[in-house]
Short mmCIF file of C-alpha atoms in Angstrom, two decimals:
data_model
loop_
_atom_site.label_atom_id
_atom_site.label_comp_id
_atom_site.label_asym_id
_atom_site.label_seq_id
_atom_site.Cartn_x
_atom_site.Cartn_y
_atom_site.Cartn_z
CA UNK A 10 131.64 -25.29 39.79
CA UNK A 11 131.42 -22.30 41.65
CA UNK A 12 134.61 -20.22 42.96
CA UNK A 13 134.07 -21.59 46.88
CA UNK A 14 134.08 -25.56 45.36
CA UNK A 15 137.10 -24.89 43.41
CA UNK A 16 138.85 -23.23 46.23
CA UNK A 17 138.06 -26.31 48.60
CA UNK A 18 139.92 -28.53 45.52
CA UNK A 19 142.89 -26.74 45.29
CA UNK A 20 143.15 -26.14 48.93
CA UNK A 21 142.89 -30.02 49.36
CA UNK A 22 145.08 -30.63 47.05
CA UNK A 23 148.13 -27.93 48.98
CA UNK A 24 146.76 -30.52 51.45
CA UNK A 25 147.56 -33.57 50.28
CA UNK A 26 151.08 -32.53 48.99
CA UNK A 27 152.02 -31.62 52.27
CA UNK A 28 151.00 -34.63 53.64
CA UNK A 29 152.98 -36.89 51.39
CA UNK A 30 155.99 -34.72 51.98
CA UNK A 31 155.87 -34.69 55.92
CA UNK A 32 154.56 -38.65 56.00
CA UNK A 33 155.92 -40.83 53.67
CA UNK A 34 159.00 -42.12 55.38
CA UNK A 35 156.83 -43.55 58.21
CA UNK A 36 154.61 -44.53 55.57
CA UNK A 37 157.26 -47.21 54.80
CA UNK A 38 158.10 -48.08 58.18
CA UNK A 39 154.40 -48.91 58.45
CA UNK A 40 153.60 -51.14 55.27
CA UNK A 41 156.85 -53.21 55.68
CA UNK A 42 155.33 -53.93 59.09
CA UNK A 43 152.21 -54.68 58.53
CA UNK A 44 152.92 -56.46 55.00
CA UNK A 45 157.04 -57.40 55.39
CA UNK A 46 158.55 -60.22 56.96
CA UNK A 47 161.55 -60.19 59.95
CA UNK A 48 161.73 -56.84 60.54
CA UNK A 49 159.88 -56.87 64.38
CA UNK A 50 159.22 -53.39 65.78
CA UNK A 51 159.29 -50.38 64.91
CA UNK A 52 162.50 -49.37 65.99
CA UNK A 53 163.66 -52.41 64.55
CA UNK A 54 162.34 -52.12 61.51
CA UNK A 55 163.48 -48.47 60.87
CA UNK A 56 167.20 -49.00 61.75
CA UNK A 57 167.04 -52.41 58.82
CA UNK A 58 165.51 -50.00 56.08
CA UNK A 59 167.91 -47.74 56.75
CA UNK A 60 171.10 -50.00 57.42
CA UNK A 61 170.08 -52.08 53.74
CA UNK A 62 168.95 -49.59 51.60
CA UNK A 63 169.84 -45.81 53.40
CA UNK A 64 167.77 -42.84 53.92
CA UNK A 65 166.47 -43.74 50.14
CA UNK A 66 164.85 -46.39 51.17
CA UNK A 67 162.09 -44.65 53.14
CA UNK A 68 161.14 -42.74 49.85
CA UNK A 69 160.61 -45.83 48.27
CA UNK A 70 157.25 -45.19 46.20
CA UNK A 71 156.85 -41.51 47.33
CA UNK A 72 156.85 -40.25 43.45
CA UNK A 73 153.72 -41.91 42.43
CA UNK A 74 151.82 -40.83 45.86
CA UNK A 75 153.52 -36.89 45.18
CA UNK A 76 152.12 -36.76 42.18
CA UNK A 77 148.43 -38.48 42.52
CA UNK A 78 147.75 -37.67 46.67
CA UNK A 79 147.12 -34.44 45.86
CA UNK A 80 144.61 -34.72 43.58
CA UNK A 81 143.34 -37.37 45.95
CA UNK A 82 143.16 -34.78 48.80
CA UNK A 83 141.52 -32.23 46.40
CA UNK A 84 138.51 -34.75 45.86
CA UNK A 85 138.18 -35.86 49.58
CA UNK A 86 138.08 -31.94 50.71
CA UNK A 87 136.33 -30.69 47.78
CA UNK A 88 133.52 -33.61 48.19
CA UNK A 89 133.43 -33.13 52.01
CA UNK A 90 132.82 -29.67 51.84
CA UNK A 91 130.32 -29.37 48.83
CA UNK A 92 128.40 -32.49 50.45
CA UNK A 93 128.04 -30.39 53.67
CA UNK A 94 127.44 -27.17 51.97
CA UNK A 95 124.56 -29.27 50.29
CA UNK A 96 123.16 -30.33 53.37
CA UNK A 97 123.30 -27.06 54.41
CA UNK A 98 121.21 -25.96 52.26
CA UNK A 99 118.75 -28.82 51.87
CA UNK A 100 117.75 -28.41 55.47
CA UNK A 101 118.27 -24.97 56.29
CA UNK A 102 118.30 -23.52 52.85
CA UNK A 103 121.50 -21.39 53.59
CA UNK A 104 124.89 -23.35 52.28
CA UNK A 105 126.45 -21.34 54.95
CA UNK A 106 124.89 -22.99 58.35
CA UNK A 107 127.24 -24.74 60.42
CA UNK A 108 126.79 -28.38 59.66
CA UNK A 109 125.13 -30.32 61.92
CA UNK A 110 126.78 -33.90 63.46
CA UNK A 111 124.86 -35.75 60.91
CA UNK A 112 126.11 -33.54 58.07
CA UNK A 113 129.22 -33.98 59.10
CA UNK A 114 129.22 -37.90 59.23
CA UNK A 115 127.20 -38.25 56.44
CA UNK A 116 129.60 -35.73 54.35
CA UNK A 117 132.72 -38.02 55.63
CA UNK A 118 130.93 -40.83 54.97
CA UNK A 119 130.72 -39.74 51.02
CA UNK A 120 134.38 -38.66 50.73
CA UNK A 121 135.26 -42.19 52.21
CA UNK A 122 133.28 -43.57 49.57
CA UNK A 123 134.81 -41.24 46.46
CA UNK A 124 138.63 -41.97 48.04
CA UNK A 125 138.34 -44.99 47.60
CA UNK A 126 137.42 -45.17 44.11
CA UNK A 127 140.99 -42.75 43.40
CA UNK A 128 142.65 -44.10 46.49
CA UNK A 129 142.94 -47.42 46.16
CA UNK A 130 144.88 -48.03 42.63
CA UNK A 131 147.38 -45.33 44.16
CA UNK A 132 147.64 -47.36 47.33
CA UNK A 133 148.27 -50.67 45.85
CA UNK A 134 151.10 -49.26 43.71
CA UNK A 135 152.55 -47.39 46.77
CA UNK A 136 152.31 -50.55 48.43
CA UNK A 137 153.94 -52.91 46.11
CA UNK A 138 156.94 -50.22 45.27
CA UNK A 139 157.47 -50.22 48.96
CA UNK A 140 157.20 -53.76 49.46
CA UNK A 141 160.69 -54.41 47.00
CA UNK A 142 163.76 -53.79 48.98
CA UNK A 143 166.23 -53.96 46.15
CA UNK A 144 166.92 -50.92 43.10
CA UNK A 145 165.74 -52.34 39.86
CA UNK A 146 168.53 -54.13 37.75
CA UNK A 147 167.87 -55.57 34.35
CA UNK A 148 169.89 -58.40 34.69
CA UNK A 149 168.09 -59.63 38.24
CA UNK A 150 164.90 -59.35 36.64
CA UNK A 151 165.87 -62.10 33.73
CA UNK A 152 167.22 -64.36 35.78
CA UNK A 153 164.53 -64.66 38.62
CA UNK A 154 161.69 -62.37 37.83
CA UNK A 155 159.45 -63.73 41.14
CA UNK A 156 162.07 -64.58 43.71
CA UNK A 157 161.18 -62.43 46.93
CA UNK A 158 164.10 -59.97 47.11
CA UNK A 159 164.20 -59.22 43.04
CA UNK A 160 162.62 -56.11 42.38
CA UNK A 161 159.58 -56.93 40.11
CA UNK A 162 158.56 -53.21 39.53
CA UNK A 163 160.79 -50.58 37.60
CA UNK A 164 158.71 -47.09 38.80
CA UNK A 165 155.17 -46.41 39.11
CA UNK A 166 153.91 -46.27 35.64
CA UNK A 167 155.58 -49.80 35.07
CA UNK A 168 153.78 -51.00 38.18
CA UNK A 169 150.48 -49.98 37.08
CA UNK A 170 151.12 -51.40 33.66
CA UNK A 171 152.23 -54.51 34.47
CA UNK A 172 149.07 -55.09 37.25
CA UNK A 173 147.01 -54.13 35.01
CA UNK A 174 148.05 -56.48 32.60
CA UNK A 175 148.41 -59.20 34.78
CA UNK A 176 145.44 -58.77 36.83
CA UNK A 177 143.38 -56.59 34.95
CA UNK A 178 141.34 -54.08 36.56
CA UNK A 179 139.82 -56.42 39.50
CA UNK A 180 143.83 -56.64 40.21
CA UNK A 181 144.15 -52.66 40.28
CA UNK A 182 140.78 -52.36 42.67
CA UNK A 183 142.92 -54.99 45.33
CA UNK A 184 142.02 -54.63 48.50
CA UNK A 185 138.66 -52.51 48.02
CA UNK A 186 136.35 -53.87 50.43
CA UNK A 187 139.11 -53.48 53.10
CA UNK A 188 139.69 -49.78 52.02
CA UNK A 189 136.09 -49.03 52.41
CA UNK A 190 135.88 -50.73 55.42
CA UNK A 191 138.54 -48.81 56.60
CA UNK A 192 138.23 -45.23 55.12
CA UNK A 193 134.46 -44.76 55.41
CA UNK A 194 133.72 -45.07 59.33
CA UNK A 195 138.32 -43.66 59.57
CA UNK A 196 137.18 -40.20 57.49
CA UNK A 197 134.46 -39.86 60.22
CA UNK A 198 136.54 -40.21 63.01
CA UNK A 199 139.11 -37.67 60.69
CA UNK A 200 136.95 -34.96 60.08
CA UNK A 201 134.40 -34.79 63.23
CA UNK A 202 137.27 -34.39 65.69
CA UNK A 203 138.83 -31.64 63.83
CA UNK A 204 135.91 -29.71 63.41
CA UNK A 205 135.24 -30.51 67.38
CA UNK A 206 138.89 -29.86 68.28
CA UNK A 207 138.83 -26.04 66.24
CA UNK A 208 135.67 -25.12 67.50
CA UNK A 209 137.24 -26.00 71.36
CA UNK A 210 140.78 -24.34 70.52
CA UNK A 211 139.19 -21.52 68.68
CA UNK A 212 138.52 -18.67 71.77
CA UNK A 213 134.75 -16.70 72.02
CA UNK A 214 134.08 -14.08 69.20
CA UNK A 215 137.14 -15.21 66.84
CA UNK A 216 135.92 -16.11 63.52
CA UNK A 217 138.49 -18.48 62.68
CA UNK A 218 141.17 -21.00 64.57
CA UNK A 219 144.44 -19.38 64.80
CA UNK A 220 147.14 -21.38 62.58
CA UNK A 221 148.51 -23.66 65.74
CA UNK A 222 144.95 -24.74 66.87
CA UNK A 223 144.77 -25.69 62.68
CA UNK A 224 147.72 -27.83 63.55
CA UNK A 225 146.74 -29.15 66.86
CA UNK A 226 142.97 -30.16 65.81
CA UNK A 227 144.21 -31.69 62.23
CA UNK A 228 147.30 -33.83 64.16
CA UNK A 229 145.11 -34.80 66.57
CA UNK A 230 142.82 -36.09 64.26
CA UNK A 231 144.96 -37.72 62.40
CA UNK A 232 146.14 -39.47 65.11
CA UNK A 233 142.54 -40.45 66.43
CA UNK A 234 141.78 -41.78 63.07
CA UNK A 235 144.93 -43.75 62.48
CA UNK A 236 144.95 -45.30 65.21
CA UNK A 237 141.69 -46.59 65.24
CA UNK A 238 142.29 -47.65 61.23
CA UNK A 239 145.10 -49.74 62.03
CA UNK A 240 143.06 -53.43 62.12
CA UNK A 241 141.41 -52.88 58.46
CA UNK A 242 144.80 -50.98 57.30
CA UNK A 243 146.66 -54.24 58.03
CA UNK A 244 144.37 -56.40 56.25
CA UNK A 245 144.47 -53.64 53.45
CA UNK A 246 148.62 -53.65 53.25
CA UNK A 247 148.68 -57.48 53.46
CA UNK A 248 145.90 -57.35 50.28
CA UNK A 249 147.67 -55.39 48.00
CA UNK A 250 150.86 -56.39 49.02
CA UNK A 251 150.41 -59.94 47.96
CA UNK A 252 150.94 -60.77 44.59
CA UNK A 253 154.09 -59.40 44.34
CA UNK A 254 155.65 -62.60 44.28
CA UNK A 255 152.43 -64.98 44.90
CA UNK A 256 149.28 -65.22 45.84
CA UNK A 257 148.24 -66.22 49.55
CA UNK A 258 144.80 -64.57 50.06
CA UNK A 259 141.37 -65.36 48.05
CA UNK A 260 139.93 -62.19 49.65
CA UNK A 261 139.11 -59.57 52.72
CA UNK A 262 137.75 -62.43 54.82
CA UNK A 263 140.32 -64.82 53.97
CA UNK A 264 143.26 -62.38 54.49
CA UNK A 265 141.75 -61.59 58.14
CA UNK A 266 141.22 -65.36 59.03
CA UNK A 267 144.66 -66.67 57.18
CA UNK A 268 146.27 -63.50 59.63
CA UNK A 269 144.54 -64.34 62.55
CA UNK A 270 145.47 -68.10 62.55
CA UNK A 271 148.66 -67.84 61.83
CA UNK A 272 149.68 -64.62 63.85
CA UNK A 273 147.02 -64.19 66.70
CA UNK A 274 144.70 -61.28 67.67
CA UNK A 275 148.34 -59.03 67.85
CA UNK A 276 148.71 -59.26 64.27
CA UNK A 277 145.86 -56.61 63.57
CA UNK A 278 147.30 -54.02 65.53
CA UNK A 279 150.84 -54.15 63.78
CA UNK A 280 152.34 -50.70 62.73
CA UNK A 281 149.69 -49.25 65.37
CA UNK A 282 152.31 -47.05 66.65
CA UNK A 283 153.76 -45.68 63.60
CA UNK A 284 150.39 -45.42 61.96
CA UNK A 285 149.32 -43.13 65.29
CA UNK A 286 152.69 -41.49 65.70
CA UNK A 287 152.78 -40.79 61.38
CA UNK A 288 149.26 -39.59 61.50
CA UNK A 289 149.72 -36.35 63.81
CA UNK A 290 152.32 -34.48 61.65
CA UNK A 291 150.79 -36.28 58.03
CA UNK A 292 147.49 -34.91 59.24
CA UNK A 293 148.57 -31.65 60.68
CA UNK A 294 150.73 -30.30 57.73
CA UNK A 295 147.51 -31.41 55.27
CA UNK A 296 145.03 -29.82 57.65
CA UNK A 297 147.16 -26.62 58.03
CA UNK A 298 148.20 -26.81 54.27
CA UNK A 299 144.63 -26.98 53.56
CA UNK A 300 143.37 -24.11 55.79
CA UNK A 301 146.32 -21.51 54.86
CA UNK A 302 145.34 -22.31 50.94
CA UNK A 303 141.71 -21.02 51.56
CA UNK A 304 142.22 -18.28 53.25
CA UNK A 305 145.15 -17.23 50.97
CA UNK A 306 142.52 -17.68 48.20
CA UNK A 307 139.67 -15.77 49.71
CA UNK A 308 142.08 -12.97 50.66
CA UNK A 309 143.06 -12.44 47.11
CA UNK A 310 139.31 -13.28 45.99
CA UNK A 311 138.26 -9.98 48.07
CA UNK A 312 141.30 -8.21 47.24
CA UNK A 313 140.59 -8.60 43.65
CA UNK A 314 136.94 -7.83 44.18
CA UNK A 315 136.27 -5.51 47.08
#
């Protein structure tokens, strides 16, 4: 792997720490919405979390995410940017050649493919640690291991383990086809407009966006792309978050039609608020993250070898 590959891994992967840091607490908000029962709007929703289970509870599930989003963000960046470095050089035969629009969606289009594959076992165990709104007690899960309210789950590890068992691995790849759905066509709405958005911000004969335009473009992104996610990221929360305590959908198609006959049209566009409002500072601190990495890197790369 050569030294600009590696530095588009780690920078991802500054990325995708940054991310989890800044956007997990509406993270919550959103898949209890989307996948919880009784807790109405958003507002409504944040003010129960926090008057059952305190500020803790909108942390629930952030360890496993900490330690595996990163290395999630490290393959979407790394793959986004070797992809259209590839391109690059297939059709011009210079790596460095501004990618074209094509390049760009067909190099988001990869890295929506590849995060799935990592992303979706990480999602379904965020999901399900998120989904129990009690602390783990030994004595709670003996007496009624599947009553909704028990906590099924001890940590992330035990989660994993114990889907895995029960499931096997078709029950860790949950909610697949609505990820792809969902992160394919969403990482080309991510990337595109922040490329489009730093080329606008970025003023005549500056090489690079200054650190706030970073910010701007990568929020505004994020925003874009949440908040046109929102239907297939319902469908995806309501897939892995079933089976917690039973089984109501067969599959992608019957999760959507089960949803849409029982809640309406409206129920596809729950947690479209917090999933637009989340997105700007999730994707802003991962875009700047990202950005301040690299060029950190390359500074020392040319200080080190002038």
């Amino acid at each position: 792997m050569g030294s600009l590959q590696l530095q588009d891994f780690v920078a991802g992967l500054v990325g995708g720490v940054a991310s989890v840091v800044v956007g997990h607490p509406l993270d919550t908000v959103k898949t209890r919405l989307q996948a919880g029962q009784g807790y109405g709007n958003t507002l409504k929703c944040v003010l129960t979390v926090y008057r059952n289970e305190s500020v803790t509870g909108f942390f629930k599930g952030m360890s496993f995410p900490m330690a595996t989003t990163g290395i999630y963000s490290s393959v979407v960046f790394g793959v986004f940017s070797s992809t259209q470095r590839f391109l690059s050089q297939l059709r011009h035969g210079d790596p460095a050649v501004s990618p074209s629009l094509m390049d760009m969606t067909v190099a988001s289009s990869v890295a929506g493919f590849v995060s799935v594959a990592i992303g979706t076992p990480v999602d379904l165990v965020k999901i399900r640690l998120q989904m129990q709104t009690q602390p783990y007690i030994k004595a709670n899960v003996k007496l009624k291991p599947t009553a909704p309210g028990s906590p099924v789950y001890r940590g992330p590890i035990h989660c994993f383990w114990t889907i895995l068992q029960k499931e096997g691995i078709a029950g860790i790849y949950r909610g697949t086809v609505a990820m792809l759905l969902r992160d394919v066509p969403g990482y080309c709405v991510y990337f595109i407009p922040y490329a489009l958005f730093c080329d606008w911000a970025t003023p005549e004969g500056c090489i690079s966006p200054s650190a706030f335009s970073v910010w701007l473009a990568g929020g505004v992104a994020g925003a874009i792309s949440w908040g046109l996610c929102t239907p297939m990221d319902v469908v995806k929360s309501r897939l892995q978050a079933d089976g917690v305590y039973l089984n109501q959908y067969k599959g992608t198609l019957d999760c959507i039609l089960q949803s849409y006959h029982n809640e309406g049209l409206k129920v596809f566009f729950r947690g479209l608020t917090v999933n637009t409002v989340r997105g700007f500072p999730s994707s802003a601190a991962m875009f700047l993250a990202y950005e301040l990495a690299l060029k950190a890197m390359k500074r020392d790369q040319t200080e080190t070898n002038p």
